[in-house]
Short mmCIF file of C-alpha atoms and ligand atoms in Angstrom, two decimals:
data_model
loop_
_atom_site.label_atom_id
_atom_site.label_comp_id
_atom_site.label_asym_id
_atom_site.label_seq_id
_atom_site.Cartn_x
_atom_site.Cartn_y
_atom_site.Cartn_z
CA UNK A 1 16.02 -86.09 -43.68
CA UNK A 2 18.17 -89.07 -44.69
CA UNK A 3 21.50 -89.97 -42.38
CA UNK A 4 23.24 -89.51 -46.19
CA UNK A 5 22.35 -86.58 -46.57
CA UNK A 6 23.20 -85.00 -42.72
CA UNK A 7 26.35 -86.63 -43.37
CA UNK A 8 27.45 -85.01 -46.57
CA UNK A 9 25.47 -81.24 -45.85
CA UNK A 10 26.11 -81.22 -42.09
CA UNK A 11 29.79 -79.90 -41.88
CA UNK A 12 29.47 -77.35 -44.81
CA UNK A 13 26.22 -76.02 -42.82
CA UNK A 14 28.14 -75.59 -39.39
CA UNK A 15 31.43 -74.35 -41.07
CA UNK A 16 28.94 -71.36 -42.93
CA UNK A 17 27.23 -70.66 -39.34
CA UNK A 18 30.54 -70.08 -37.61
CA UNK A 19 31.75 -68.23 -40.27
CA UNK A 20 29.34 -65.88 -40.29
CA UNK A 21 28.99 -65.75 -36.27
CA UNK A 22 32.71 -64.45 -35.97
CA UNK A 23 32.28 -62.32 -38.74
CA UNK A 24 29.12 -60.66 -37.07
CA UNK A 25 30.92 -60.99 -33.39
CA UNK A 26 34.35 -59.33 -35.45
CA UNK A 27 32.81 -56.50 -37.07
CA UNK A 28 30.29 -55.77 -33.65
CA UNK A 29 33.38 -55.25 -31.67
CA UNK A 30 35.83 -53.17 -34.29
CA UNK A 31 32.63 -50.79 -34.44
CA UNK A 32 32.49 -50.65 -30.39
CA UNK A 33 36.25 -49.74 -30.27
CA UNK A 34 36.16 -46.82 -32.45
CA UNK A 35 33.03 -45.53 -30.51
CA UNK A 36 35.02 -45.30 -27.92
CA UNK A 37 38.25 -43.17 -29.66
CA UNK A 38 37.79 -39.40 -28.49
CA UNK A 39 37.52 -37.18 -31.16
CA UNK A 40 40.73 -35.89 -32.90
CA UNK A 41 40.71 -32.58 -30.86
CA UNK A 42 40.34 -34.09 -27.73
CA UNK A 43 42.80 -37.14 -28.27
CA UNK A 44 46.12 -34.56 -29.20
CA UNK A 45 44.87 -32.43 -26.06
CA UNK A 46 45.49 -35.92 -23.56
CA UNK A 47 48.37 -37.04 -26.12
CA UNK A 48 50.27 -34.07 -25.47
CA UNK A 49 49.35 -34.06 -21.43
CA UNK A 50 50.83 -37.58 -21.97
CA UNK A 51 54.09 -36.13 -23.77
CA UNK A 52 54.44 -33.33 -21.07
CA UNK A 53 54.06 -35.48 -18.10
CA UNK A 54 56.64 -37.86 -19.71
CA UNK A 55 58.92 -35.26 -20.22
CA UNK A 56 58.71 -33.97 -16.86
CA UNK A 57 59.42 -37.31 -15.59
CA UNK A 58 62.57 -37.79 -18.16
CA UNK A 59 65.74 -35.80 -15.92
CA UNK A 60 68.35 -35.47 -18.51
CA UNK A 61 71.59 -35.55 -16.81
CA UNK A 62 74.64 -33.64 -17.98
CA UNK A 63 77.73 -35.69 -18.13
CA UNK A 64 80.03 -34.86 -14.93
CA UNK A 65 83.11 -33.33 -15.86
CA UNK A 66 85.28 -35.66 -14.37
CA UNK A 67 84.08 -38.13 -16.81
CA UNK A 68 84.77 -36.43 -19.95
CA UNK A 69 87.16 -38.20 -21.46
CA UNK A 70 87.05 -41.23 -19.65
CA UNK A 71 85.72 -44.63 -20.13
CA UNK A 72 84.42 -47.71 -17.68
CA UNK A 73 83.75 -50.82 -18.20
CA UNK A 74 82.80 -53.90 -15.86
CA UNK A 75 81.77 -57.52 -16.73
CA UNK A 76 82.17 -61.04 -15.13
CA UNK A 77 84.07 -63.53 -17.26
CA UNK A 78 81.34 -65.81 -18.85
CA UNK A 79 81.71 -69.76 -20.15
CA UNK A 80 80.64 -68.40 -23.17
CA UNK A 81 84.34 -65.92 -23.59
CA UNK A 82 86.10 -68.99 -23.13
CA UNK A 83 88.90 -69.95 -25.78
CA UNK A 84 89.62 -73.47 -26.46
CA UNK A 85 92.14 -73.62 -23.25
CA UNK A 86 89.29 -72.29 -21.24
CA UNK A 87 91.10 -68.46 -20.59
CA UNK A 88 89.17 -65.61 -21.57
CA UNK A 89 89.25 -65.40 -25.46
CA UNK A 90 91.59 -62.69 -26.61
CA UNK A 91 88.98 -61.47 -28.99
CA UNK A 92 86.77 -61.00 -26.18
CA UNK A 93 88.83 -58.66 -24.34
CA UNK A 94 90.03 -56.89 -27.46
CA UNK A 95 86.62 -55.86 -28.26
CA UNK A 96 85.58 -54.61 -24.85
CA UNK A 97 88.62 -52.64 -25.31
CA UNK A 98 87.38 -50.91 -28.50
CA UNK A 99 84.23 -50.51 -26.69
CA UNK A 100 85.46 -48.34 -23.58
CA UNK A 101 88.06 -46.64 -25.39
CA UNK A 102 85.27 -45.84 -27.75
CA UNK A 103 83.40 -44.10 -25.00
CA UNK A 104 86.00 -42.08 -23.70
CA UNK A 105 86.31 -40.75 -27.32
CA UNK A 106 83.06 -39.80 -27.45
CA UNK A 107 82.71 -38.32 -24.83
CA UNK A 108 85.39 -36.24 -25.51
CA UNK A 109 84.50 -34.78 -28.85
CA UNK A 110 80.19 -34.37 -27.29
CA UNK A 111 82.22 -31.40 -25.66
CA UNK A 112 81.38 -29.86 -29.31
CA UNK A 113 78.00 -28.09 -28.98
CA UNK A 114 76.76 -25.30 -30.46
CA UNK A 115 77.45 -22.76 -27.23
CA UNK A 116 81.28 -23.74 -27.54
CA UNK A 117 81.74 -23.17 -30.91
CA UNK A 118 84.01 -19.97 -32.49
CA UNK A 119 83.35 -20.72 -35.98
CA UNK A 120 87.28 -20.18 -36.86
CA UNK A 121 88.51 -23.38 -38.11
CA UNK A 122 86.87 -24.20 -42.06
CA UNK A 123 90.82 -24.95 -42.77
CA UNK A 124 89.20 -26.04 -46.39
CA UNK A 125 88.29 -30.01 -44.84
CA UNK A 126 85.29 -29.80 -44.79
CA UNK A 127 85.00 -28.84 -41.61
CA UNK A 128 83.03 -26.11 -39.81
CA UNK A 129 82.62 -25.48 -36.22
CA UNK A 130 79.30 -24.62 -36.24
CA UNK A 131 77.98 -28.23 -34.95
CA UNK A 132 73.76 -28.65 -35.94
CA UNK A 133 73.53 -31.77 -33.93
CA UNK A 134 75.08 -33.50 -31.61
CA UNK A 135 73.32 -37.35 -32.03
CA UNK A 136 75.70 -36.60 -35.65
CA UNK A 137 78.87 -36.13 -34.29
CA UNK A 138 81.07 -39.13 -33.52
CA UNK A 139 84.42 -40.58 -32.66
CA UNK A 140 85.67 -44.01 -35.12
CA UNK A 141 87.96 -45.88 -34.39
CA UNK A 142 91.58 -45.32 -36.59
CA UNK A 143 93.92 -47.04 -35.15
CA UNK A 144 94.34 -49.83 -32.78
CA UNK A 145 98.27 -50.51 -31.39
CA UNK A 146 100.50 -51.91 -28.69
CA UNK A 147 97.84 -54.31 -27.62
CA UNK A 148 99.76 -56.04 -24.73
CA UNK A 149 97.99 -59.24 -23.30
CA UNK A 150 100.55 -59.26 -20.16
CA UNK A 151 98.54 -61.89 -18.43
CA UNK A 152 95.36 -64.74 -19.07
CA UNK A 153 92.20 -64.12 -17.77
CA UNK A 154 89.66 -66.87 -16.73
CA UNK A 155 86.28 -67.24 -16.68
CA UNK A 156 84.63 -65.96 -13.63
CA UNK A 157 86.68 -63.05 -12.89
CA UNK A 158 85.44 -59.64 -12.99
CA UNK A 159 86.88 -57.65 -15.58
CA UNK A 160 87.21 -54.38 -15.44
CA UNK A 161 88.73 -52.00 -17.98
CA UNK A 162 89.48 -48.02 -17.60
CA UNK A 163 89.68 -45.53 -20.79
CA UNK A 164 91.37 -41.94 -20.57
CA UNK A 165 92.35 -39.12 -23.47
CA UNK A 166 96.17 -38.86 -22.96
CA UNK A 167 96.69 -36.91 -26.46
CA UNK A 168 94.90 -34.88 -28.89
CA UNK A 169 96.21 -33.36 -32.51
CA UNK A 170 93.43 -31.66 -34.44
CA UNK A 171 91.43 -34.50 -35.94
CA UNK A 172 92.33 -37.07 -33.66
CA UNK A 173 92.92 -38.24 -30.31
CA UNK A 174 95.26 -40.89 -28.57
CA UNK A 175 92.96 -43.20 -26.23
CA UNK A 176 95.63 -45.90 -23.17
CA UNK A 177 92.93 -48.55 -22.08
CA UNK A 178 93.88 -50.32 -19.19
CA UNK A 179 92.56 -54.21 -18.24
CA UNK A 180 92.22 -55.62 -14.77
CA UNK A 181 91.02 -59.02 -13.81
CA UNK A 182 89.52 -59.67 -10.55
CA UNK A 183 88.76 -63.19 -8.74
CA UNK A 184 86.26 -61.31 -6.42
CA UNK A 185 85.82 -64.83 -4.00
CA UNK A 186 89.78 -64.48 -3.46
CA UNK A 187 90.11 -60.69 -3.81
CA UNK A 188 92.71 -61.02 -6.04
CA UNK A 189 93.62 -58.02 -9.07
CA UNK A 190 95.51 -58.51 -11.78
CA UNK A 191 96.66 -55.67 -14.66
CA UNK A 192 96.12 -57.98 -17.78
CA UNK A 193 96.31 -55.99 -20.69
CA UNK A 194 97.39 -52.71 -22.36
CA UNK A 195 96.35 -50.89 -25.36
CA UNK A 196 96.68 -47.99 -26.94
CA UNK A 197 93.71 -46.83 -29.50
CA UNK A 198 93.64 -43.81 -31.87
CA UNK A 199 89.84 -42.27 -33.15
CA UNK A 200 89.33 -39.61 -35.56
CA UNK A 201 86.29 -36.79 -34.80
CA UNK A 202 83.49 -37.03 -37.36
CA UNK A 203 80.39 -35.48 -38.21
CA UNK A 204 77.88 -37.40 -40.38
CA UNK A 205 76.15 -35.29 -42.87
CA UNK A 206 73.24 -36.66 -45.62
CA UNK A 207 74.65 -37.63 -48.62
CA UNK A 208 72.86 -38.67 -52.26
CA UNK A 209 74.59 -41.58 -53.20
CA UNK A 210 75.22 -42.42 -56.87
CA UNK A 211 74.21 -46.02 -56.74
CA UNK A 212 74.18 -47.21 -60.23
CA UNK A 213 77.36 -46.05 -59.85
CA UNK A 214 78.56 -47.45 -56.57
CA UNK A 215 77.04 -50.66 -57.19
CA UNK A 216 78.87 -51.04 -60.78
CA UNK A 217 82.04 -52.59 -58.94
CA UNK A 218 83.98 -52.19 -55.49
CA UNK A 219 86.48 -50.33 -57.51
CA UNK A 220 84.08 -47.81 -58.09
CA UNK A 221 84.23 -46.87 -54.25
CA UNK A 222 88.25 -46.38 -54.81
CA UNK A 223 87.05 -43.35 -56.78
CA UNK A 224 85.61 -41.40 -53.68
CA UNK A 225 87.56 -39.43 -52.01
CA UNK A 226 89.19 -40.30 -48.33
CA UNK A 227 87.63 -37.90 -46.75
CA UNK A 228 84.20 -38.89 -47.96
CA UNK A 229 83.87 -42.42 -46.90
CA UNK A 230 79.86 -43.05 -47.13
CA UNK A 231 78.27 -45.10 -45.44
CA UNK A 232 76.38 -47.28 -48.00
CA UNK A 233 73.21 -48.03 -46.02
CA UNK A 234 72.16 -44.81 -44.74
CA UNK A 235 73.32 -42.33 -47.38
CA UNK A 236 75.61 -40.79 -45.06
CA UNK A 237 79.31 -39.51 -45.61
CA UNK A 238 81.92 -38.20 -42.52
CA UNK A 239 83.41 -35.27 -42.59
CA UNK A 240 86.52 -34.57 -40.07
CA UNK A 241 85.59 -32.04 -37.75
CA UNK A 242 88.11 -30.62 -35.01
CA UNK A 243 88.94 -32.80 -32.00
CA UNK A 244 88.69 -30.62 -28.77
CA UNK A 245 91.75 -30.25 -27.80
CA UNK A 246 93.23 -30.77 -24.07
CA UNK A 247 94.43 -28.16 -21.65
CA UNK A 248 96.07 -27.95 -18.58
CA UNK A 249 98.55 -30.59 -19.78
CA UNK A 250 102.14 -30.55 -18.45
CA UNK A 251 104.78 -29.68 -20.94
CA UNK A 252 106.81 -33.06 -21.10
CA UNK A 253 103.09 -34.76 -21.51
CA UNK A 254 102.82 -32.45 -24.39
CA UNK A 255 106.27 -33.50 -25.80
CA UNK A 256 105.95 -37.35 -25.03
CA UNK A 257 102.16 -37.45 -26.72
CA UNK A 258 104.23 -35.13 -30.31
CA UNK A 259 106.68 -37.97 -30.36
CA UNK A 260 103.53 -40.78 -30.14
CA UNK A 261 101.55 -38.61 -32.86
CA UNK A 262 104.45 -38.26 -35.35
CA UNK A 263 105.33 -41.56 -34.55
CA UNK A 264 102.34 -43.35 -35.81
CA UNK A 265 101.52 -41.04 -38.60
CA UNK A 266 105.01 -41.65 -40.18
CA UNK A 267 104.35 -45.34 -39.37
CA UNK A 268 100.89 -44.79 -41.08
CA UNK A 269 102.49 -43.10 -44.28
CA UNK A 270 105.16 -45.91 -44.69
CA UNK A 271 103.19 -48.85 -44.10
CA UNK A 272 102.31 -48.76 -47.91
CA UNK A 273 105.52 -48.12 -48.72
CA UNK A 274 106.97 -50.92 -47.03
CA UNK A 275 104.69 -53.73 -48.13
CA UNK A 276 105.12 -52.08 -51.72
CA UNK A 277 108.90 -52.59 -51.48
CA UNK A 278 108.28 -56.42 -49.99
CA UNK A 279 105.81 -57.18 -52.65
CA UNK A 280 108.11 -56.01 -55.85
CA UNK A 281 111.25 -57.54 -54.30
CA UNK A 282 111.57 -61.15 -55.91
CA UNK A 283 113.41 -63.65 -53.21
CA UNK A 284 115.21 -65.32 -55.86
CA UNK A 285 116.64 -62.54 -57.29
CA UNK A 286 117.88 -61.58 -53.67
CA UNK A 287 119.11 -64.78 -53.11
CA UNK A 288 121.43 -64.48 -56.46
CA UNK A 289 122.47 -61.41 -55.80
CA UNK A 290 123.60 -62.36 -52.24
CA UNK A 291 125.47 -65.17 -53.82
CA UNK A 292 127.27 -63.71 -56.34
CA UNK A 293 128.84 -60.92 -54.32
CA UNK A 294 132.13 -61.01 -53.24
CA UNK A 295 132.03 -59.45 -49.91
CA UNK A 296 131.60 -62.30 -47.45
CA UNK A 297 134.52 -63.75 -48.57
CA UNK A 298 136.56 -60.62 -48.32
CA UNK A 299 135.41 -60.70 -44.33
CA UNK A 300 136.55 -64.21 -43.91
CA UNK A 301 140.35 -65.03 -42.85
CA UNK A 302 141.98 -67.80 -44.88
CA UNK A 303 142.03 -68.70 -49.00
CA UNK A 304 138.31 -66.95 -49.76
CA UNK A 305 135.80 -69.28 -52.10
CA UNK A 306 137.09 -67.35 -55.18
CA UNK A 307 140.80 -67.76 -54.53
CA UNK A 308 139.98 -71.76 -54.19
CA UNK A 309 137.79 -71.74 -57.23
CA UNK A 310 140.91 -70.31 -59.27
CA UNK A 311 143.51 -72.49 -57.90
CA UNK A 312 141.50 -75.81 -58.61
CA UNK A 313 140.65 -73.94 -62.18
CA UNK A 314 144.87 -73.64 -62.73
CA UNK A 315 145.03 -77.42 -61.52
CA UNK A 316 142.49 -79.39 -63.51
CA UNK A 317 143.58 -76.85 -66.24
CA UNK A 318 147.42 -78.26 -66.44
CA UNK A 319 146.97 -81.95 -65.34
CA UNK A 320 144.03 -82.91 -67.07
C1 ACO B 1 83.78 -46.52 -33.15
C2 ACO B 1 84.24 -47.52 -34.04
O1 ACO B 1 84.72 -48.50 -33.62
S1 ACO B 1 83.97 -47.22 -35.67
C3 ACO B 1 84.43 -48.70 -36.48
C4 ACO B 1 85.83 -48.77 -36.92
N1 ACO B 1 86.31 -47.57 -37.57
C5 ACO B 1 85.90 -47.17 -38.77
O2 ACO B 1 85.02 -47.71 -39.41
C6 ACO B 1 86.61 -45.97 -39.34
C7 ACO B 1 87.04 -46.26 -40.75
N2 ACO B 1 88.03 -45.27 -41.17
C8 ACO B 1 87.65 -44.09 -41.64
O3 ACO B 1 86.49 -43.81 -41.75
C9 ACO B 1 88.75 -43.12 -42.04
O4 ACO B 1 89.96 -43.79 -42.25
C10 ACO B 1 88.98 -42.02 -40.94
C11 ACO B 1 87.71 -41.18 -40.79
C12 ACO B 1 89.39 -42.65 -39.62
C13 ACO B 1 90.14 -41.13 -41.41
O5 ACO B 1 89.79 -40.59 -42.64
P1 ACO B 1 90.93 -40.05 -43.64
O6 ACO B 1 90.28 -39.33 -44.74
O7 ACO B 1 91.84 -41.19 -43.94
O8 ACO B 1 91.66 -39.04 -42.73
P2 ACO B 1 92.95 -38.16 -43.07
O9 ACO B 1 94.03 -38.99 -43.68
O10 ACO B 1 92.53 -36.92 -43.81
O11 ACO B 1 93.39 -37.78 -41.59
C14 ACO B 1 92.51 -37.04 -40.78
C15 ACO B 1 92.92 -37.14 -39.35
O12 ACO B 1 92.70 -38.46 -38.88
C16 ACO B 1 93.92 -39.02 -38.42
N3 ACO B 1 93.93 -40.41 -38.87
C17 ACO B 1 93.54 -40.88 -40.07
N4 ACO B 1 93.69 -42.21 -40.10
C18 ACO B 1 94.17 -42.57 -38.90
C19 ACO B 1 94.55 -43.81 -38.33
N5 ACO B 1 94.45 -44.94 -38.99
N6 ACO B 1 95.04 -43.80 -37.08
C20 ACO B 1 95.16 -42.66 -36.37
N7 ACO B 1 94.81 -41.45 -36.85
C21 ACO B 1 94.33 -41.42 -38.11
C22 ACO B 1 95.01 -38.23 -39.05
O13 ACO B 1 96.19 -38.22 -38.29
C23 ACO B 1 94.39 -36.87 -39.14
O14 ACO B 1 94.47 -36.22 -37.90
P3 ACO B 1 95.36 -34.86 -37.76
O15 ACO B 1 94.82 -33.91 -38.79
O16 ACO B 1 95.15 -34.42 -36.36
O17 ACO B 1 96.77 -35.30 -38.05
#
């Protein structure tokens, strides 16, 4: 055999042998592995030993009473919640607000379970006590208000921020989240921030969504009613279910937490009013109308604009 022609067959030769040794070596070793699977009887026998012992292992822990209701939250300060002045980004704090609030909500309305229902309150909402499943009920987030940032934090403190229930009306509940800073090395606390959230009790239920519809245009979505908002990307829709309501509380609590309720509800139900009054009122036409009336001059002592406009009227008038 000729060097040429070693050269040009030789690598087309060895790329064919190792082709078909891993191919032989591949298929060799898928057939060894499903020798050894145990027939179908005998592998659900150990996967279900597997499942029990599993289970056995799994404790499932009821939440204490004492923390029904409430939320914790602890975290140290990172570089990366910095703002710009190198303080603790408000945004930061605001959502780590929204997140322990949102777990005292929910584990408020997880007090819903099929042993304390009475079936008693279909009030024509939608709503039913008779609650299937618990992974479907939730608490969302209505309302967010009097978000006080009292002081700054700064990176490297420990924050720390406590959620309790201090209202409930039938669908929702009024959630006071307090923030505290902590510089741990000086063992210094500070109350930084305030806030007072508002969440609504849910259930999700499957819904068939009319996409052709849906999709046509987001105006479509202003057809559906409130009470049906879906959730576009699981086919879902809420329906309010009651909120569990709170006992025990003292009278003036009860009183203080009516005033909050019908506070932000009327609030609520004006907002659109309001901006609908700011948006049809035209500043220049307010601006004429403030300068053609009469009555600030009537308040002032002394000749008023008019009665100078009239005598220099009378005087140009005769002289000129
Ligand atoms: C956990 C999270 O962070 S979720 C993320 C943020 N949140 C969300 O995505 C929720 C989006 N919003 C919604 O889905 C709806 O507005 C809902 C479910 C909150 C309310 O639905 P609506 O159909 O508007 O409720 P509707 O007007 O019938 O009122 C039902 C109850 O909710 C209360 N509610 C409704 N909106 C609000 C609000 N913005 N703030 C406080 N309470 C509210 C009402 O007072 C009423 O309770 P009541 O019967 O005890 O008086």
């Amino acid at each position: 055999m000729t060097s040429e022609k070693i050269t040009k067959w030789g690598p087309l030769a060895l790329s064919t042998l190792s082709f078909a040794v891993s191919s032989y070596v591949l298929l060799k070793y898928q057939k060894q592995e499903d020798k050894q699977l145990p027939p179908t009887d005998e592998s659900s026998k150990e996967l279900k030993k597997i499942e029990k012992k599993s289970e056995e292992r799994t404790v499932i822990y009821p939440i204490p009473s004492q923390d029904r209701g409430h939320g914790h939250l602890s975290r140290i300060m990172a570089i990366d919640d910095a703002n710009a002045y190198g303080n603790v980004h408000g945004g930061t704090i605001l959502k780590m607000i929204g997140h322990c609030g949102w777990i005292a909500a929910n584990r408020w309305v997880h007090q819903r379970t099929k042993s304390n229902s009475n079936g008693d309150d279909d009030d024509g909402k939608g709503e039913h006590d008779t609650i299937m499943d618990s992974s479907m009920v939730r608490a969302v987030l209505g309302r967010m208000e009097q978000m006080k940032f009292r002081e700054p934090m700064f990176v490297g403190e420990l924050a720390s921020l406590y959620a309790k229930i201090t209202y409930t009306s039938k669908h929702s509940c009024e959630v006071q989240v307090d923030v505290f800073a902590e510089n741990v090395v000086k063992g210094i606390r500070r109350h930084t921030n305030h806030a007072t959230l508002w969440f609504v009790s849910v259930r999700m239920e499957p819904h068939v969504l009319d996409r052709s519809a849906a999709s046509l245009s987001r105006g479509s979505f202003l057809n559906i009613s409130k009470s049906q908002i879906i959730d576009v990307s699981n086919d879902t829709k809420m329906v309010l279910i009651k909120m569990p309501q709170m006992d025990r509380i003292a009278s003036e609590e009860q009183s203080d937490g009516d005033r909050r309720y019908q506070f932000q509800k009327y609030e609520r139900a004006h907002v659109g009013e309001f901006s609908q009054i700011v948006q049809s009122f035209e500043l220049s036409e307010w601006m004429d109308r403030m300068f053609q009336t009469q009555d600030f001059d009537q308040l002032r002592p002394g000749p008023t604009v008019s009665t100078l406009s009239h005598v220099i009227a009378i005087f140009f008038f005769f002289f000129f």
